[in-house]
Amino acid sequence: MKITNVECSILSVPLKRTLGNSRTAYNVVDWVVVQIHTDEGISGTGHMGSMGYQKGRGSRAMKSVVDTELKEVVVGKDPFYIEKIRKDLWAKSYYYGQKGLAYWGISAIDTALWDIVGKATGKPLYKLLGGCQDELPVYGSGIDLSWSLEELIQEVTDFVEQGFKAVKIKVGKPDYREDLQRVKAVREAIGDDIHLMVDANQAWRPAEAIQIGKRLEEYNIYFLEEPVSNNDIPGMAKVAAALDVPIAAGEMEFTRYAFRELLTAGAIDIVQPDPMRNGGITECMKICTLADTWNLPVTSHFYIELMVHVLAAIPNALYLEYIQVFVESLNEVIVHPVEVKNGMMQVPQRPGHGVEFSKEGFNKYRIA
């Protein structure tokens, strides 16, 4: 089997409502779809997500690096030689950056290759990766810092009513006392039996994170995500050492080497890989093995449709993240909608990763 072509397209889907965190806000998701075709008629897909206020923002650059730099490395190769192709892509991107946009593209290509292997063998991806469980717990997650307290309470109580046993909200308001009020209100609304996570999106300096984190611990927080800059590993380690609440991070890192630095510094307690940024399925599995070596659990960042396979193939899986608005956006352009019932997700049994983009989605939302 040989790869004959690589196609990259952008589908831009408006969100039903504006989402916000301590860094920015979003009202559109661009799905950058990479399709890899073979001479045996089997095709695989990988995808990237770019969020913002403008169609094409970021996504056109993602498409460009695939079209102009990475595609030529892949065509003509045997798709089963995933590690070989990754090695060649890594070497190709040496001079223009082995992180950032290049690694987004490499991640999508890697995911598409695994999809081809799954389809060729007739196996769902998680069984190819090792297979550990057939369903996973999910937590309801919001990008909700811009929402009123009433809207926030409505969101988390909706999750609980749907059967979720864990929820996550954003923090990072200019006045941290408002964060405390919102967390207190959410805890009172959902009760003591629901796990409550909070995500600061790197809003604080280490001293602030320790001060605010100690106050947040009063509300029985399950984990605190990204309290400080991902570039400040010593600062993150100080926060982790000072607080009892577990620290989660990793979504902004590009390789397993970055996770090695976080782990050796003792900066995180919960590992959060992202298959779009961290390097695709292959690199995510290596990151999960690193986490297991440190005896730490793994929870996903976003992209539940792919991470369900990764977490189902490892022994140290904790939770899948479910962001309803983003899932609704993806469901607009795929054939088999993502489904979560009673706070659990069954691992799809279709060959490959099972994410198939629809002709209708392409016709309605394609911009490039």
mmCIF file of C-alpha atoms in Angstrom:
data_model
loop_
_atom_site.group_PDB
_atom_site.id
_atom_site.type_symbol
_atom_site.label_atom_id
_atom_site.label_comp_id
_atom_site.label_asym_id
_atom_site.label_seq_id
_atom_site.Cartn_x
_atom_site.Cartn_y
_atom_site.Cartn_z
ATOM 1 C CA MET A 1 0.000 0.000 0.000
ATOM 2 C CA LYS A 2 1.309 3.458 -0.939
ATOM 3 C CA ILE A 3 0.102 6.983 -0.193
ATOM 4 C CA THR A 4 -0.975 8.713 -3.395
ATOM 5 C CA ASN A 5 -2.203 12.103 -2.222
ATOM 6 C CA VAL A 6 -2.740 14.373 0.770
ATOM 7 C CA GLU A 7 -5.631 16.847 0.725
ATOM 8 C CA CYS A 8 -6.176 19.598 3.290
ATOM 9 C CA SER A 9 -9.432 21.550 3.675
ATOM 10 C CA ILE A 10 -10.924 24.074 6.098
ATOM 11 C CA LEU A 11 -14.496 23.822 7.402
ATOM 12 C CA SER A 12 -15.554 26.914 9.363
ATOM 13 C CA VAL A 13 -18.468 26.392 11.768
ATOM 14 C CA PRO A 14 -19.976 29.301 13.764
ATOM 15 C CA LEU A 15 -20.567 28.557 17.444
ATOM 16 C CA LYS A 16 -24.034 28.880 18.932
ATOM 17 C CA ARG A 17 -22.721 31.194 21.638
ATOM 18 C CA THR A 18 -19.514 33.041 22.446
ATOM 19 C CA LEU A 19 -17.084 31.199 24.691
ATOM 20 C CA GLY A 20 -14.481 32.843 26.912
ATOM 21 C CA ASN A 21 -11.536 32.096 29.184
ATOM 22 C CA SER A 22 -8.884 34.217 30.916
ATOM 23 C CA ARG A 23 -6.954 34.595 27.664
ATOM 24 C CA THR A 24 -9.450 35.130 24.871
ATOM 25 C CA ALA A 25 -12.932 34.429 23.498
ATOM 26 C CA TYR A 26 -14.277 32.430 20.550
ATOM 27 C CA ASN A 27 -17.326 32.368 18.333
ATOM 28 C CA VAL A 28 -16.164 30.191 15.433
ATOM 29 C CA VAL A 29 -14.319 26.878 15.058
ATOM 30 C CA ASP A 30 -12.343 26.054 11.928
ATOM 31 C CA TRP A 31 -11.840 22.322 11.425
ATOM 32 C CA VAL A 32 -8.742 21.753 9.302
ATOM 33 C CA VAL A 33 -9.234 18.320 7.741
ATOM 34 C CA VAL A 34 -6.286 16.326 6.385
ATOM 35 C CA GLN A 35 -7.248 13.433 4.110
ATOM 36 C CA ILE A 36 -4.592 10.896 3.109
ATOM 37 C CA HIS A 37 -5.405 8.648 0.127
ATOM 38 C CA THR A 38 -3.777 5.339 -0.878
ATOM 39 C CA ASP A 39 -3.487 3.241 -4.021
ATOM 40 C CA GLU A 40 -5.723 0.573 -2.462
ATOM 41 C CA GLY A 41 -8.698 2.918 -2.121
ATOM 42 C CA ILE A 42 -8.385 3.320 1.650
ATOM 43 C CA SER A 43 -8.268 6.877 2.966
ATOM 44 C CA GLY A 44 -7.646 8.192 6.454
ATOM 45 C CA THR A 45 -8.397 11.532 8.067
ATOM 46 C CA GLY A 46 -6.802 13.684 10.702
ATOM 47 C CA HIS A 47 -8.006 17.075 11.797
ATOM 48 C CA MET A 48 -6.988 20.217 13.648
ATOM 49 C CA GLY A 49 -9.154 22.796 15.370
ATOM 50 C CA SER A 50 -8.590 26.552 15.261
ATOM 51 C CA MET A 51 -10.840 28.770 17.373
ATOM 52 C CA GLY A 52 -11.341 32.529 17.218
ATOM 53 C CA TYR A 53 -13.468 35.457 16.109
ATOM 54 C CA GLN A 54 -12.688 35.237 12.406
ATOM 55 C CA LYS A 55 -12.970 32.513 9.770
ATOM 56 C CA GLY A 56 -9.596 31.317 8.558
ATOM 57 C CA ARG A 57 -7.660 32.810 11.478
ATOM 58 C CA GLY A 58 -4.847 30.362 12.191
ATOM 59 C CA SER A 59 -6.453 27.626 10.113
ATOM 60 C CA ARG A 60 -5.106 28.959 6.813
ATOM 61 C CA ALA A 61 -1.587 28.839 8.222
ATOM 62 C CA MET A 62 -2.200 25.250 9.399
ATOM 63 C CA LYS A 63 -3.375 24.272 5.923
ATOM 64 C CA SER A 64 -0.410 26.004 4.306
ATOM 65 C CA VAL A 65 2.226 24.067 6.247
ATOM 66 C CA VAL A 66 0.583 20.776 5.256
ATOM 67 C CA ASP A 67 0.209 21.746 1.598
ATOM 68 C CA THR A 68 3.599 23.364 1.048
ATOM 69 C CA GLU A 69 5.947 21.504 3.408
ATOM 70 C CA LEU A 70 4.638 18.252 4.843
ATOM 71 C CA LYS A 71 2.655 16.728 1.987
ATOM 72 C CA GLU A 72 5.723 16.024 -0.164
ATOM 73 C CA VAL A 73 7.272 13.963 2.634
ATOM 74 C CA VAL A 74 4.237 11.689 2.909
ATOM 75 C CA VAL A 75 3.283 10.920 -0.702
ATOM 76 C CA GLY A 76 4.740 7.629 -1.918
ATOM 77 C CA LYS A 77 5.246 6.187 1.568
ATOM 78 C CA ASP A 78 3.711 3.040 3.056
ATOM 79 C CA PRO A 79 1.123 4.310 5.599
ATOM 80 C CA PHE A 80 1.932 1.432 7.969
ATOM 81 C CA TYR A 81 5.404 2.921 8.503
ATOM 82 C CA ILE A 82 4.103 5.531 10.895
ATOM 83 C CA GLU A 83 7.285 5.949 12.928
ATOM 84 C CA LYS A 84 9.385 6.252 9.757
ATOM 85 C CA ILE A 85 7.072 8.909 8.340
ATOM 86 C CA ARG A 86 7.115 10.804 11.648
ATOM 87 C CA LYS A 87 10.915 10.700 11.651
ATOM 88 C CA ASP A 88 11.018 12.118 8.121
ATOM 89 C CA LEU A 89 8.471 14.836 8.964
ATOM 90 C CA TRP A 90 10.465 15.782 12.053
ATOM 91 C CA ALA A 91 13.625 16.110 9.977
ATOM 92 C CA LYS A 92 11.807 18.092 7.280
ATOM 93 C CA SER A 93 10.548 20.658 9.792
ATOM 94 C CA TYR A 94 13.936 21.185 11.464
ATOM 95 C CA TYR A 95 14.634 24.636 10.039
ATOM 96 C CA TYR A 96 11.181 26.162 10.260
ATOM 97 C CA GLY A 97 10.205 24.845 13.674
ATOM 98 C CA GLN A 98 9.561 21.421 15.130
ATOM 99 C CA LYS A 99 6.857 22.889 17.327
ATOM 100 C CA GLY A 100 3.992 25.254 16.572
ATOM 101 C CA LEU A 101 2.323 25.017 13.192
ATOM 102 C CA ALA A 102 4.591 22.273 11.910
ATOM 103 C CA TYR A 103 3.711 19.994 14.788
ATOM 104 C CA TRP A 104 0.001 20.662 14.370
ATOM 105 C CA GLY A 105 0.355 19.403 10.797
ATOM 106 C CA ILE A 106 2.455 16.411 11.831
ATOM 107 C CA SER A 107 -0.174 15.578 14.452
ATOM 108 C CA ALA A 108 -2.993 15.539 11.904
ATOM 109 C CA ILE A 109 -0.977 13.418 9.471
ATOM 110 C CA ASP A 110 -0.094 10.935 12.218
ATOM 111 C CA THR A 111 -3.771 10.614 13.163
ATOM 112 C CA ALA A 112 -4.749 10.049 9.519
ATOM 113 C CA LEU A 113 -2.120 7.310 9.186
ATOM 114 C CA TRP A 114 -3.514 5.466 12.200
ATOM 115 C CA ASP A 115 -6.981 5.794 10.663
ATOM 116 C CA ILE A 116 -5.722 4.089 7.505
ATOM 117 C CA VAL A 117 -4.136 1.259 9.497
ATOM 118 C CA GLY A 118 -7.356 0.740 11.418
ATOM 119 C CA LYS A 119 -9.444 0.630 8.270
ATOM 120 C CA ALA A 120 -6.994 -1.695 6.515
ATOM 121 C CA THR A 121 -7.053 -4.152 9.427
ATOM 122 C CA GLY A 122 -10.731 -3.714 10.248
ATOM 123 C CA LYS A 123 -9.977 -2.771 13.869
ATOM 124 C CA PRO A 124 -10.978 0.243 15.990
ATOM 125 C CA LEU A 125 -7.992 2.390 16.877
ATOM 126 C CA TYR A 126 -7.938 1.713 20.611
ATOM 127 C CA LYS A 127 -7.598 -2.031 20.047
ATOM 128 C CA LEU A 128 -4.642 -1.443 17.743
ATOM 129 C CA LEU A 129 -3.067 0.679 20.486
ATOM 130 C CA GLY A 130 -3.478 -1.997 23.133
ATOM 131 C CA GLY A 131 -7.061 -1.968 24.377
ATOM 132 C CA CYS A 132 -7.698 -1.524 28.095
ATOM 133 C CA GLN A 133 -11.390 -0.597 28.429
ATOM 134 C CA ASP A 134 -14.486 -0.140 26.285
ATOM 135 C CA GLU A 135 -16.023 2.912 27.971
ATOM 136 C CA LEU A 136 -14.726 5.953 29.826
ATOM 137 C CA PRO A 137 -16.054 8.526 32.299
ATOM 138 C CA VAL A 138 -16.531 12.031 30.942
ATOM 139 C CA TYR A 139 -16.546 15.412 32.656
ATOM 140 C CA GLY A 140 -18.640 18.313 31.456
ATOM 141 C CA SER A 141 -16.404 21.257 30.618
ATOM 142 C CA GLY A 142 -17.206 24.879 29.859
ATOM 143 C CA ILE A 143 -15.366 27.815 28.313
ATOM 144 C CA ASP A 144 -17.569 30.049 30.352
ATOM 145 C CA LEU A 145 -15.631 32.885 31.974
ATOM 146 C CA SER A 146 -17.603 35.461 29.989
ATOM 147 C CA TRP A 147 -20.947 34.019 31.076
ATOM 148 C CA SER A 148 -23.063 35.411 33.862
ATOM 149 C CA LEU A 149 -23.279 33.483 37.107
ATOM 150 C CA GLU A 150 -26.805 32.429 36.180
ATOM 151 C CA GLU A 151 -25.626 31.055 32.819
ATOM 152 C CA LEU A 152 -22.743 29.263 34.517
ATOM 153 C CA ILE A 153 -25.015 27.612 37.075
ATOM 154 C CA GLN A 154 -27.380 26.553 34.314
ATOM 155 C CA GLU A 155 -24.546 24.913 32.398
ATOM 156 C CA VAL A 156 -23.130 22.879 35.278
ATOM 157 C CA THR A 157 -26.537 21.778 36.550
ATOM 158 C CA ASP A 158 -27.443 20.697 33.017
ATOM 159 C CA PHE A 159 -24.326 18.512 32.986
ATOM 160 C CA VAL A 160 -25.273 16.950 36.315
ATOM 161 C CA GLU A 161 -28.829 16.314 35.126
ATOM 162 C CA GLN A 162 -27.379 14.536 32.068
ATOM 163 C CA GLY A 163 -25.552 12.147 34.386
ATOM 164 C CA PHE A 164 -22.075 13.673 34.511
ATOM 165 C CA LYS A 165 -20.216 12.972 37.762
ATOM 166 C CA ALA A 166 -17.679 15.768 37.198
ATOM 167 C CA VAL A 167 -17.695 19.307 35.785
ATOM 168 C CA LYS A 168 -15.108 21.992 35.057
ATOM 169 C CA ILE A 169 -15.414 25.775 34.972
ATOM 170 C CA LYS A 170 -13.090 28.616 34.040
ATOM 171 C CA VAL A 171 -11.462 30.993 36.512
ATOM 172 C CA GLY A 172 -9.110 33.917 36.011
ATOM 173 C CA LYS A 173 -11.253 37.012 36.498
ATOM 174 C CA PRO A 174 -9.361 40.305 37.026
ATOM 175 C CA ASP A 175 -10.645 40.272 40.609
ATOM 176 C CA TYR A 176 -10.025 36.798 42.023
ATOM 177 C CA ARG A 177 -12.775 37.323 44.579
ATOM 178 C CA GLU A 178 -15.274 37.017 41.750
ATOM 179 C CA ASP A 179 -13.705 33.641 40.888
ATOM 180 C CA LEU A 180 -14.205 32.514 44.468
ATOM 181 C CA GLN A 181 -17.827 33.596 44.404
ATOM 182 C CA ARG A 182 -18.462 31.686 41.187
ATOM 183 C CA VAL A 183 -16.731 28.537 42.425
ATOM 184 C CA LYS A 184 -18.653 28.698 45.711
ATOM 185 C CA ALA A 185 -21.950 29.089 43.853
ATOM 186 C CA VAL A 186 -21.174 26.177 41.540
ATOM 187 C CA ARG A 187 -20.201 23.924 44.434
ATOM 188 C CA GLU A 188 -23.451 24.737 46.206
ATOM 189 C CA ALA A 189 -25.421 24.103 43.009
ATOM 190 C CA ILE A 190 -23.924 20.698 42.200
ATOM 191 C CA GLY A 191 -23.473 19.378 45.744
ATOM 192 C CA ASP A 192 -20.548 17.601 47.359
ATOM 193 C CA ASP A 193 -20.688 14.350 45.382
ATOM 194 C CA ILE A 194 -19.735 15.855 42.002
ATOM 195 C CA HIS A 195 -16.071 16.375 41.145
ATOM 196 C CA LEU A 196 -15.409 20.078 40.463
ATOM 197 C CA MET A 197 -12.360 21.130 38.440
ATOM 198 C CA VAL A 198 -11.259 24.704 37.724
ATOM 199 C CA ASP A 199 -9.117 25.955 34.833
ATOM 200 C CA ALA A 200 -7.208 29.259 35.024
ATOM 201 C CA ASN A 201 -5.666 29.128 31.519
ATOM 202 C CA GLN A 202 -2.352 30.428 32.874
ATOM 203 C CA ALA A 203 -3.929 33.540 34.376
ATOM 204 C CA TRP A 204 -1.711 33.968 37.448
ATOM 205 C CA ARG A 205 1.845 34.373 38.634
ATOM 206 C CA PRO A 206 3.040 31.639 41.015
ATOM 207 C CA ALA A 207 2.483 33.655 44.210
ATOM 208 C CA GLU A 208 -1.037 34.562 43.089
ATOM 209 C CA ALA A 209 -1.758 30.966 42.134
ATOM 210 C CA ILE A 210 -0.742 29.757 45.584
ATOM 211 C CA GLN A 211 -2.813 32.418 47.342
ATOM 212 C CA ILE A 212 -5.914 31.817 45.220
ATOM 213 C CA GLY A 213 -5.400 28.058 45.122
ATOM 214 C CA LYS A 214 -5.483 27.832 48.902
ATOM 215 C CA ARG A 215 -8.822 29.647 48.882
ATOM 216 C CA LEU A 216 -10.153 27.373 46.157
ATOM 217 C CA GLU A 217 -9.260 24.309 48.202
ATOM 218 C CA GLU A 218 -12.038 25.298 50.597
ATOM 219 C CA TYR A 219 -14.501 24.165 47.924
ATOM 220 C CA ASN A 220 -13.077 20.657 47.518
ATOM 221 C CA ILE A 221 -11.570 21.185 44.070
ATOM 222 C CA TYR A 222 -10.698 17.979 42.223
ATOM 223 C CA PHE A 223 -7.903 19.608 40.230
ATOM 224 C CA LEU A 224 -6.598 23.067 39.309
ATOM 225 C CA GLU A 225 -5.623 23.362 35.659
ATOM 226 C CA GLU A 226 -2.897 25.606 34.240
ATOM 227 C CA PRO A 227 -2.595 28.051 37.154
ATOM 228 C CA VAL A 228 0.527 29.712 35.692
ATOM 229 C CA SER A 229 2.296 30.088 32.349
ATOM 230 C CA ASN A 230 3.261 26.826 30.684
ATOM 231 C CA ASN A 231 6.676 28.425 30.090
ATOM 232 C CA ASP A 232 7.266 28.774 33.827
ATOM 233 C CA ILE A 233 7.968 25.181 34.857
ATOM 234 C CA PRO A 234 9.771 26.180 38.096
ATOM 235 C CA GLY A 235 6.789 28.371 38.982
ATOM 236 C CA MET A 236 4.369 25.544 38.277
ATOM 237 C CA ALA A 237 6.447 23.265 40.491
ATOM 238 C CA LYS A 238 6.278 25.813 43.328
ATOM 239 C CA VAL A 239 2.499 25.927 43.027
ATOM 240 C CA ALA A 240 2.214 22.136 42.952
ATOM 241 C CA ALA A 241 4.387 21.850 46.073
ATOM 242 C CA ALA A 242 2.456 24.519 47.973
ATOM 243 C CA LEU A 243 -1.089 23.285 47.307
ATOM 244 C CA ASP A 244 -2.956 20.139 48.275
ATOM 245 C CA VAL A 245 -5.198 20.314 45.202
ATOM 246 C CA PRO A 246 -3.693 18.373 42.255
ATOM 247 C CA ILE A 247 -2.281 20.460 39.393
ATOM 248 C CA ALA A 248 -3.196 19.510 35.826
ATOM 249 C CA ALA A 249 -1.482 20.762 32.659
ATOM 250 C CA GLY A 250 -0.001 19.772 29.321
ATOM 251 C CA GLU A 251 -2.403 20.920 26.619
ATOM 252 C CA MET A 252 -0.033 23.645 25.393
ATOM 253 C CA GLU A 253 3.024 21.403 25.022
ATOM 254 C CA PHE A 254 4.223 20.084 21.678
ATOM 255 C CA THR A 255 6.255 16.954 22.390
ATOM 256 C CA ARG A 256 6.870 14.270 24.967
ATOM 257 C CA TYR A 257 10.103 16.049 25.811
ATOM 258 C CA ALA A 258 8.145 18.967 27.241
ATOM 259 C CA PHE A 259 6.139 16.554 29.380
ATOM 260 C CA ARG A 260 9.384 15.001 30.591
ATOM 261 C CA GLU A 261 10.416 18.441 31.872
ATOM 262 C CA LEU A 262 7.091 18.924 33.655
ATOM 263 C CA LEU A 263 7.318 15.504 35.264
ATOM 264 C CA THR A 264 10.928 15.690 36.367
ATOM 265 C CA ALA A 265 10.254 19.098 37.925
ATOM 266 C CA GLY A 266 7.285 17.737 39.881
ATOM 267 C CA ALA A 267 5.157 20.455 38.283
ATOM 268 C CA ILE A 268 2.000 18.437 37.567
ATOM 269 C CA ASP A 269 -0.098 15.746 39.213
ATOM 270 C CA ILE A 270 -2.467 15.079 36.304
ATOM 271 C CA VAL A 271 -1.202 14.818 32.721
ATOM 272 C CA GLN A 272 -3.274 16.408 29.928
ATOM 273 C CA PRO A 273 -2.170 15.581 26.389
ATOM 274 C CA ASP A 274 -3.783 17.128 23.326
ATOM 275 C CA PRO A 275 -3.543 15.034 20.136
ATOM 276 C CA MET A 276 -3.628 18.107 17.869
ATOM 277 C CA ARG A 277 -0.717 19.906 19.496
ATOM 278 C CA ASN A 278 1.259 17.142 21.222
ATOM 279 C CA GLY A 279 2.007 15.108 18.090
ATOM 280 C CA GLY A 280 -0.992 13.011 17.156
ATOM 281 C CA ILE A 281 -1.907 9.523 18.333
ATOM 282 C CA THR A 282 1.656 8.189 18.406
ATOM 283 C CA GLU A 283 3.076 10.951 20.582
ATOM 284 C CA CYS A 284 0.042 10.966 22.876
ATOM 285 C CA MET A 285 0.597 7.297 23.609
ATOM 286 C CA LYS A 286 4.235 7.984 24.457
ATOM 287 C CA ILE A 287 3.177 10.823 26.768
ATOM 288 C CA CYS A 288 0.695 8.517 28.486
ATOM 289 C CA THR A 289 3.452 5.957 29.033
ATOM 290 C CA LEU A 290 5.617 8.681 30.575
ATOM 291 C CA ALA A 291 2.749 9.556 32.910
ATOM 292 C CA ASP A 292 2.353 5.912 33.874
ATOM 293 C CA THR A 293 6.083 5.709 34.591
ATOM 294 C CA TRP A 294 5.586 8.530 37.098
ATOM 295 C CA ASN A 295 2.453 6.771 38.406
ATOM 296 C CA LEU A 296 0.251 9.679 37.358
ATOM 297 C CA PRO A 297 -3.225 9.677 35.782
ATOM 298 C CA VAL A 298 -4.102 11.082 32.365
ATOM 299 C CA THR A 299 -7.123 13.146 31.433
ATOM 300 C CA SER A 300 -7.751 14.480 27.952
ATOM 301 C CA HIS A 301 -7.743 18.009 26.654
ATOM 302 C CA PHE A 302 -10.591 18.524 24.193
ATOM 303 C CA TYR A 303 -10.913 16.382 21.024
ATOM 304 C CA ILE A 304 -12.964 13.705 22.760
ATOM 305 C CA GLU A 305 -13.566 11.973 19.421
ATOM 306 C CA LEU A 306 -9.858 11.040 19.225
ATOM 307 C CA MET A 307 -8.778 10.955 22.852
ATOM 308 C CA VAL A 308 -11.421 8.341 23.628
ATOM 309 C CA HIS A 309 -9.224 5.852 21.754
ATOM 310 C CA VAL A 310 -6.018 6.925 23.485
ATOM 311 C CA LEU A 311 -7.485 6.798 26.985
ATOM 312 C CA ALA A 312 -9.218 3.490 26.266
ATOM 313 C CA ALA A 313 -5.832 1.979 25.438
ATOM 314 C CA ILE A 314 -4.015 2.938 28.660
ATOM 315 C CA PRO A 315 -4.266 1.769 32.299
ATOM 316 C CA ASN A 316 -3.951 5.240 33.858
ATOM 317 C CA ALA A 317 -6.913 7.018 32.234
ATOM 318 C CA LEU A 318 -8.923 9.360 34.456
ATOM 319 C CA TYR A 319 -11.512 11.410 32.516
ATOM 320 C CA LEU A 320 -12.402 12.521 29.011
ATOM 321 C CA GLU A 321 -13.158 16.222 28.575
ATOM 322 C CA TYR A 322 -16.505 17.065 26.950
ATOM 323 C CA ILE A 323 -17.081 20.652 25.786
ATOM 324 C CA GLN A 324 -20.657 20.594 24.554
ATOM 325 C CA VAL A 325 -20.472 23.618 22.236
ATOM 326 C CA PHE A 326 -17.378 22.294 20.478
ATOM 327 C CA VAL A 327 -18.854 18.807 20.167
ATOM 328 C CA GLU A 328 -21.965 20.358 18.625
ATOM 329 C CA SER A 329 -19.706 22.159 16.134
ATOM 330 C CA LEU A 330 -17.913 18.947 15.177
ATOM 331 C CA ASN A 331 -21.184 17.042 14.923
ATOM 332 C CA GLU A 332 -22.246 19.523 12.233
ATOM 333 C CA VAL A 333 -19.571 18.180 9.881
ATOM 334 C CA ILE A 334 -19.174 14.471 10.692
ATOM 335 C CA VAL A 335 -21.226 11.407 9.803
ATOM 336 C CA HIS A 336 -21.294 9.719 13.219
ATOM 337 C CA PRO A 337 -22.026 12.240 16.002
ATOM 338 C CA VAL A 338 -20.120 12.081 19.273
ATOM 339 C CA GLU A 339 -22.403 10.600 21.930
ATOM 340 C CA VAL A 340 -22.124 10.685 25.718
ATOM 341 C CA LYS A 341 -24.764 9.015 27.903
ATOM 342 C CA ASN A 342 -25.022 9.254 31.689
ATOM 343 C CA GLY A 343 -21.547 10.693 31.937
ATOM 344 C CA MET A 344 -19.939 7.806 30.042
ATOM 345 C CA MET A 345 -18.678 7.400 26.475
ATOM 346 C CA GLN A 346 -18.569 4.074 24.700
ATOM 347 C CA VAL A 347 -15.478 3.695 22.547
ATOM 348 C CA PRO A 348 -16.512 3.686 18.849
ATOM 349 C CA GLN A 349 -16.139 0.253 17.251
ATOM 350 C CA ARG A 350 -15.795 1.441 13.655
ATOM 351 C CA PRO A 351 -12.437 0.643 11.988
ATOM 352 C CA GLY A 352 -9.850 3.369 12.563
ATOM 353 C CA HIS A 353 -10.782 6.272 14.790
ATOM 354 C CA GLY A 354 -14.294 6.402 13.343
ATOM 355 C CA VAL A 355 -14.402 10.151 12.623
ATOM 356 C CA GLU A 356 -15.757 10.559 9.107
ATOM 357 C CA PHE A 357 -16.377 14.025 7.706
ATOM 358 C CA SER A 358 -19.592 14.346 5.731
ATOM 359 C CA LYS A 359 -20.166 15.610 2.198
ATOM 360 C CA GLU A 360 -22.909 17.822 3.590
ATOM 361 C CA GLY A 361 -20.464 19.364 6.077
ATOM 362 C CA PHE A 362 -17.956 20.049 3.320
ATOM 363 C CA ASN A 363 -20.585 21.590 1.069
ATOM 364 C CA LYS A 364 -22.002 23.844 3.785
ATOM 365 C CA TYR A 365 -18.928 24.964 5.713
ATOM 366 C CA ARG A 366 -15.859 24.624 3.478
ATOM 367 C CA ILE A 367 -13.931 27.903 3.014
ATOM 368 C CA ALA A 368 -10.664 26.538 1.588
#
